[in-house]
Short mmCIF file of C-alpha atoms and ligand atoms in Angstrom, two decimals:
data_model
loop_
_atom_site.label_atom_id
_atom_site.label_comp_id
_atom_site.label_asym_id
_atom_site.label_seq_id
_atom_site.Cartn_x
_atom_site.Cartn_y
_atom_site.Cartn_z
CA MET A 1 203.50 58.91 95.28
CA THR A 2 206.87 57.70 94.35
CA SER A 3 207.42 53.99 92.98
CA PRO A 4 209.59 52.15 95.63
CA HIS A 5 213.08 53.78 96.22
CA GLU A 6 212.10 56.40 94.27
CA VAL A 7 213.22 59.86 95.64
CA ARG A 8 212.02 63.21 94.42
CA VAL A 9 212.77 66.73 95.19
CA VAL A 10 209.84 69.37 94.61
CA ASP A 11 210.35 72.87 94.80
CA HIS A 12 206.84 73.95 96.31
CA ARG A 13 207.77 77.57 97.05
CA THR A 14 205.96 80.70 95.25
CA PRO A 15 208.02 83.15 93.28
CA GLU A 16 207.46 85.32 96.59
CA GLU A 17 208.80 82.28 99.11
CA ARG A 18 211.87 81.76 96.97
CA GLY A 19 213.32 85.29 98.32
CA ARG A 20 212.40 84.48 102.08
CA SER A 21 215.17 83.99 104.81
CA PHE A 22 215.01 80.88 107.26
CA LEU A 23 217.29 79.74 109.92
CA PRO A 24 219.00 76.73 108.82
CA GLY A 25 219.51 73.32 111.04
CA ALA A 26 222.90 73.96 112.39
CA GLY A 27 222.32 77.88 112.74
CA ARG A 28 224.25 78.89 109.46
CA GLY A 29 224.22 77.26 106.13
CA TRP A 30 228.03 76.38 106.09
CA LEU A 31 227.42 73.95 109.06
CA LEU A 32 225.25 71.82 107.21
CA PRO A 33 227.67 69.20 106.01
CA PHE A 34 228.62 68.90 109.81
CA TYR A 35 224.69 68.44 110.61
CA ASP A 36 224.46 64.65 110.68
CA VAL A 37 227.75 63.93 112.20
CA LEU A 38 227.01 66.45 115.14
CA THR A 39 223.37 65.58 115.72
CA ARG A 40 224.54 61.63 116.22
CA ALA A 41 227.39 62.45 118.31
CA ALA A 42 224.81 64.61 120.41
CA ALA A 43 222.55 61.40 120.94
CA VAL A 44 219.88 62.92 118.61
CA ARG A 45 219.00 59.91 116.63
CA PRO A 46 217.00 58.19 120.09
CA LEU A 47 214.66 61.21 119.89
CA HIS A 48 213.72 60.71 116.51
CA ARG A 49 213.25 56.97 117.53
CA ARG A 50 210.63 58.31 120.16
CA VAL A 51 208.76 60.87 118.30
CA ALA A 52 208.15 57.98 115.50
CA GLU A 53 206.87 55.37 118.38
CA ILE A 54 204.65 58.14 120.05
CA ALA A 55 203.06 58.71 116.93
CA GLY A 56 202.29 55.20 116.58
CA ILE A 57 202.22 55.50 112.93
CA GLY A 58 200.05 52.66 111.07
CA PRO A 59 200.75 50.65 107.73
CA GLY A 60 200.08 52.85 104.77
CA GLN A 61 199.58 55.92 106.81
CA ALA A 62 200.27 59.44 105.09
CA VAL A 63 202.67 60.92 107.24
CA LEU A 64 204.34 64.66 106.44
CA ASP A 65 207.83 65.81 108.38
CA VAL A 66 207.90 69.45 108.60
CA GLY A 67 211.21 70.81 108.62
CA CYS A 68 212.60 67.50 108.12
CA GLY A 69 216.00 68.88 107.27
CA THR A 70 218.48 65.89 106.09
CA GLY A 71 215.67 63.42 106.68
CA ASN A 72 216.52 61.78 110.07
CA LEU A 73 213.02 61.76 111.43
CA SER A 74 211.34 60.69 108.20
CA PHE A 75 213.88 57.81 108.46
CA ALA A 76 213.09 56.71 112.10
CA VAL A 77 209.34 56.96 111.11
CA LEU A 78 209.91 54.32 107.90
CA ALA A 79 212.23 52.51 109.97
CA ALA A 80 209.24 51.98 112.71
CA GLU A 81 206.74 51.37 109.88
CA PRO A 82 208.01 50.76 106.16
CA THR A 83 204.86 50.90 104.57
CA ALA A 84 204.10 54.39 105.63
CA ARG A 85 203.92 56.90 102.81
CA VAL A 86 206.29 59.76 103.99
CA SER A 87 207.40 63.14 102.73
CA GLY A 88 209.62 65.77 103.92
CA LEU A 89 209.20 69.48 104.01
CA ASP A 90 211.69 72.06 104.54
CA PRO A 91 212.91 75.30 102.95
CA ASP A 92 216.31 74.12 103.02
CA GLY A 93 217.20 73.10 99.08
CA ALA A 94 220.74 71.72 100.36
CA ALA A 95 219.56 69.71 103.18
CA LEU A 96 216.87 68.18 101.35
CA ARG A 97 219.53 66.65 98.80
CA ARG A 98 221.45 65.55 101.39
CA ALA A 99 217.95 63.76 102.58
CA ALA A 100 217.45 62.19 98.99
CA ARG A 101 220.93 61.00 98.96
CA LYS A 102 220.25 59.31 102.26
CA ALA A 103 216.93 58.10 101.16
CA ARG A 104 218.63 56.45 97.90
CA ARG A 105 221.29 54.83 99.79
CA ARG A 106 218.67 53.21 102.33
CA ARG A 107 216.52 52.48 99.23
CA VAL A 108 213.28 53.73 100.74
CA SER A 109 210.84 55.83 99.55
CA LEU A 110 210.53 59.54 100.29
CA ASP A 111 208.57 62.47 98.73
CA LEU A 112 211.00 65.63 99.77
CA GLY A 113 209.37 69.00 99.15
CA GLN A 114 211.00 72.56 99.12
CA GLY A 115 208.78 75.02 101.17
CA TYR A 116 207.77 76.39 104.66
CA ALA A 117 205.67 75.32 107.84
CA ASP A 118 203.12 77.85 107.19
CA ARG A 119 201.80 76.57 103.91
CA LEU A 120 201.90 72.87 103.54
CA PRO A 121 202.07 71.10 100.10
CA ALA A 122 199.01 68.66 100.95
CA ALA A 123 195.23 68.80 100.31
CA ASP A 124 192.41 69.44 103.12
CA ALA A 125 192.25 66.22 105.18
CA SER A 126 194.71 64.32 103.26
CA LEU A 127 197.08 62.87 105.79
CA ASP A 128 197.13 60.50 108.83
CA HIS A 129 199.89 62.42 110.72
CA VAL A 130 202.12 65.40 110.71
CA VAL A 131 205.50 65.06 112.66
CA SER A 132 208.02 67.76 113.26
CA SER A 133 211.24 67.38 115.25
CA LEU A 134 213.48 70.23 116.58
CA ALA A 135 212.13 72.59 113.77
CA LEU A 136 209.61 75.04 115.44
CA HIS A 137 212.08 76.83 117.28
CA HIS A 138 213.38 77.71 114.11
CA VAL A 139 209.86 79.28 112.77
CA ASP A 140 209.04 82.69 113.95
CA GLU A 141 205.53 83.77 115.71
CA ASP A 142 203.50 84.13 112.55
CA GLY A 143 205.18 81.27 110.93
CA ARG A 144 204.13 78.97 113.91
CA ARG A 145 200.66 79.89 114.00
CA GLY A 146 200.61 79.60 110.32
CA PHE A 147 202.34 75.88 110.43
CA ALA A 148 199.21 74.70 113.72
CA ARG A 149 196.80 76.47 111.06
CA GLU A 150 198.10 74.31 108.20
CA ALA A 151 198.46 70.91 110.15
CA PHE A 152 194.68 71.25 111.37
CA ARG A 153 194.12 71.52 107.50
CA VAL A 154 195.87 68.69 105.78
CA LEU A 155 195.01 66.46 108.86
CA ARG A 156 192.07 64.13 108.73
CA PRO A 157 189.35 63.97 111.53
CA GLY A 158 191.32 61.92 114.02
CA GLY A 159 194.56 62.76 112.39
CA ARG A 160 197.69 63.33 114.78
CA LEU A 161 200.33 66.22 114.94
CA THR A 162 203.37 64.85 116.83
CA ILE A 163 205.91 67.49 117.77
CA LEU A 164 209.69 67.31 119.37
CA ASP A 165 211.16 70.71 120.38
CA PHE A 166 213.13 72.36 123.14
CA GLY A 167 210.95 73.75 125.40
CA GLY A 168 208.48 72.39 127.59
CA ALA A 169 207.80 72.51 131.47
CA GLY A 170 211.10 70.69 132.22
CA HIS A 171 213.88 73.63 132.45
CA GLY A 172 216.09 73.15 135.25
CA ALA A 173 214.12 70.82 136.51
CA GLY A 174 216.05 67.57 135.59
CA ASP A 175 212.51 65.89 135.72
CA ASP A 176 212.68 63.55 133.06
CA HIS A 177 209.95 60.63 132.60
CA GLY A 178 212.28 57.91 132.59
CA THR A 179 214.06 58.44 129.13
CA GLY A 180 217.76 59.27 129.90
CA GLY A 181 217.82 62.68 132.00
CA HIS A 182 219.47 63.43 135.06
CA GLY A 183 217.96 65.16 137.99
CA HIS A 184 220.97 65.91 140.46
CA GLY A 185 224.56 64.40 140.90
CA ARG A 186 226.93 64.01 137.50
CA GLY A 187 223.57 64.78 135.30
CA HIS A 188 223.41 68.15 137.03
CA ALA A 189 227.17 69.02 137.07
CA LEU A 190 227.26 68.12 133.46
CA ARG A 191 224.36 70.47 132.64
CA HIS A 192 226.15 73.15 134.52
CA LEU A 193 229.64 72.61 132.67
CA THR A 194 227.46 72.55 129.03
CA GLY A 195 225.26 75.57 129.99
CA PRO A 196 227.22 78.00 127.68
CA LEU A 197 227.64 75.31 125.11
CA ARG A 198 223.70 74.02 125.31
CA SER A 199 222.82 78.15 124.96
CA ARG A 200 224.93 78.71 121.90
CA VAL A 201 223.59 75.48 119.80
CA VAL A 202 220.14 76.62 120.90
CA PRO A 203 219.47 80.25 121.71
CA ALA A 204 216.96 80.96 124.82
CA GLU A 205 214.90 83.61 122.51
CA LEU A 206 214.21 80.90 119.89
CA VAL A 207 213.05 78.50 122.53
CA ALA A 208 210.97 81.35 124.68
CA PRO A 209 207.81 80.37 122.87
CA ASN A 210 207.93 76.54 123.67
CA LEU A 211 208.14 76.99 127.04
CA ASP A 212 205.76 75.70 129.41
CA ASP A 213 202.43 75.39 127.86
CA GLY A 214 203.68 77.24 124.81
CA ILE A 215 203.40 74.70 122.20
CA PRO A 216 199.90 72.98 123.54
CA LEU A 217 198.39 76.14 123.53
CA LEU A 218 199.25 76.94 119.93
CA LEU A 219 198.17 73.70 118.89
CA ALA A 220 194.79 74.70 121.12
CA GLU A 221 194.38 77.99 119.68
CA ALA A 222 193.93 76.42 116.00
CA GLY A 223 191.22 74.00 117.02
CA PHE A 224 193.29 70.87 117.90
CA GLU A 225 191.62 68.77 120.73
CA ASP A 226 193.93 67.04 123.75
CA ALA A 227 196.88 69.07 122.66
CA ARG A 228 199.10 68.13 125.76
CA GLU A 229 202.95 67.06 126.96
CA VAL A 230 203.23 63.62 126.53
CA ALA A 231 206.95 63.01 127.15
CA ARG A 232 210.02 65.11 127.96
CA LEU A 233 213.55 64.62 128.80
CA ASP A 234 216.57 66.51 129.55
CA HIS A 235 218.85 65.99 126.40
CA ARG A 236 222.47 67.45 126.58
CA PHE A 237 221.38 70.49 124.47
CA GLY A 238 218.37 71.25 126.59
CA PRO A 239 215.07 70.25 128.01
CA VAL A 240 212.96 68.74 125.02
CA THR A 241 209.25 68.09 124.70
CA PHE A 242 207.28 65.74 123.02
CA VAL A 243 203.64 67.11 122.30
CA GLN A 244 200.75 65.54 120.80
CA ALA A 245 197.73 66.49 119.45
CA THR A 246 194.36 65.13 117.46
CA ARG A 247 192.54 66.81 114.86
CA PRO A 248 188.83 66.71 115.68
C1 LIG B 301 217.63 71.79 113.68
S1 LIG B 301 216.83 71.51 112.20
C2 LIG B 301 215.94 70.00 112.23
C3 LIG B 301 215.92 69.15 111.31
C4 LIG B 301 215.30 67.63 111.36
N1 LIG B 301 213.59 67.54 111.60
C5 LIG B 301 216.02 66.85 112.35
O1 LIG B 301 215.34 66.59 113.63
O2 LIG B 301 216.87 66.56 112.50
C6 LIG B 301 215.55 72.72 111.88
C7 LIG B 301 215.03 72.65 110.69
O3 LIG B 301 213.85 73.66 110.58
C8 LIG B 301 214.01 73.96 109.14
N2 LIG B 301 213.03 75.74 109.00
C9 LIG B 301 213.38 76.40 109.29
N3 LIG B 301 212.65 77.51 108.91
C10 LIG B 301 211.54 76.93 108.42
C11 LIG B 301 210.30 76.92 107.88
N4 LIG B 301 209.77 78.23 108.24
N5 LIG B 301 209.41 76.16 107.78
C12 LIG B 301 209.81 74.57 107.87
N6 LIG B 301 211.44 74.30 108.05
C13 LIG B 301 211.98 75.37 108.84
C14 LIG B 301 215.64 74.42 108.82
O4 LIG B 301 215.88 74.62 107.45
C15 LIG B 301 216.56 72.96 109.39
O5 LIG B 301 216.26 72.09 108.26
#
C-alpha cells in the first residue's frame, strides 16, 4: 500500500504482454488528451458515481478498478469512501500517467498498475470489491472469460463485482429505471438524431457480447452467485447496464 497521497504506477506486464495490443479508451491513442473532456461533456461522471453507490464499498475495503483508464471511477469510489484502498489496472501507460497526475493533484492515494483484465495483479481472495466501468466492451471473448475467472479468484468469499458497460436489455427500449433516460418524445428524437454518433463512439460489434444477459451469464459461468443487472439507463452514447455479482 502507498502512504497517504502517494501514487505509484507499477508495470505488471510479462515480456509477452508488453507486445500485446489493446483498444484504448477513446478508440485511438491520439484521442487520449481529449478523453476526460469528452466524457465529462457526455455526462459519464454521474455513471461513475452510480457505480460507486451500487458497489457500496465500506471503510478500509480493498478495491480494484479494472480498465481504470484515466482513473475516473477510482476517484468516484474514493469520493464515496475516502478510506477505501483503491488500485486501478489498465494496459494503457499514458492513461495511467494521467490518472497518477490527477491523483496527486487531488491528494488521494491510488495504486496504479499496467496490465490486462485477464491477469489481475492481486493474491487469491485478497479483495473486497472489483469494479469496472465502460471497459468490458474493449476486451475480446477470451479476455472477458479470463477477466471473470480472475475477478472470482481475487475476491474474498462475499466480495462483490460491480460492472458498468454499454449493453444489457435496454437497447432501443428507452426503459430507464429512474436515472435520467427518455422513453419517447424529446429523448427518443434525440436518440434518433444522435444514432450515427452513438454507433461511431461505441461500435455495435463491441457491445454485442454485453447485450441482454451477456454480462450476468459470463459471471455466472465463472462461478459468481446472483449475477444480475441491478440498474440500467439510456445514456446519450447508448443504453448502459449496471451488473453486480457476489463471490460465494
Ligand atoms: C472507455 S475506457 C474506460 C476507462 C474508465 N474505466 C472510465 O470509465 O472512464 C476503456 C478502458 O479499457 C482499457 N482496456 C482495453 N483493453 C483492456 C484489457 N484487455 N484489460 C483491461 N483494460 C483494458 C482501455 O485502455 C481503456 O482505458
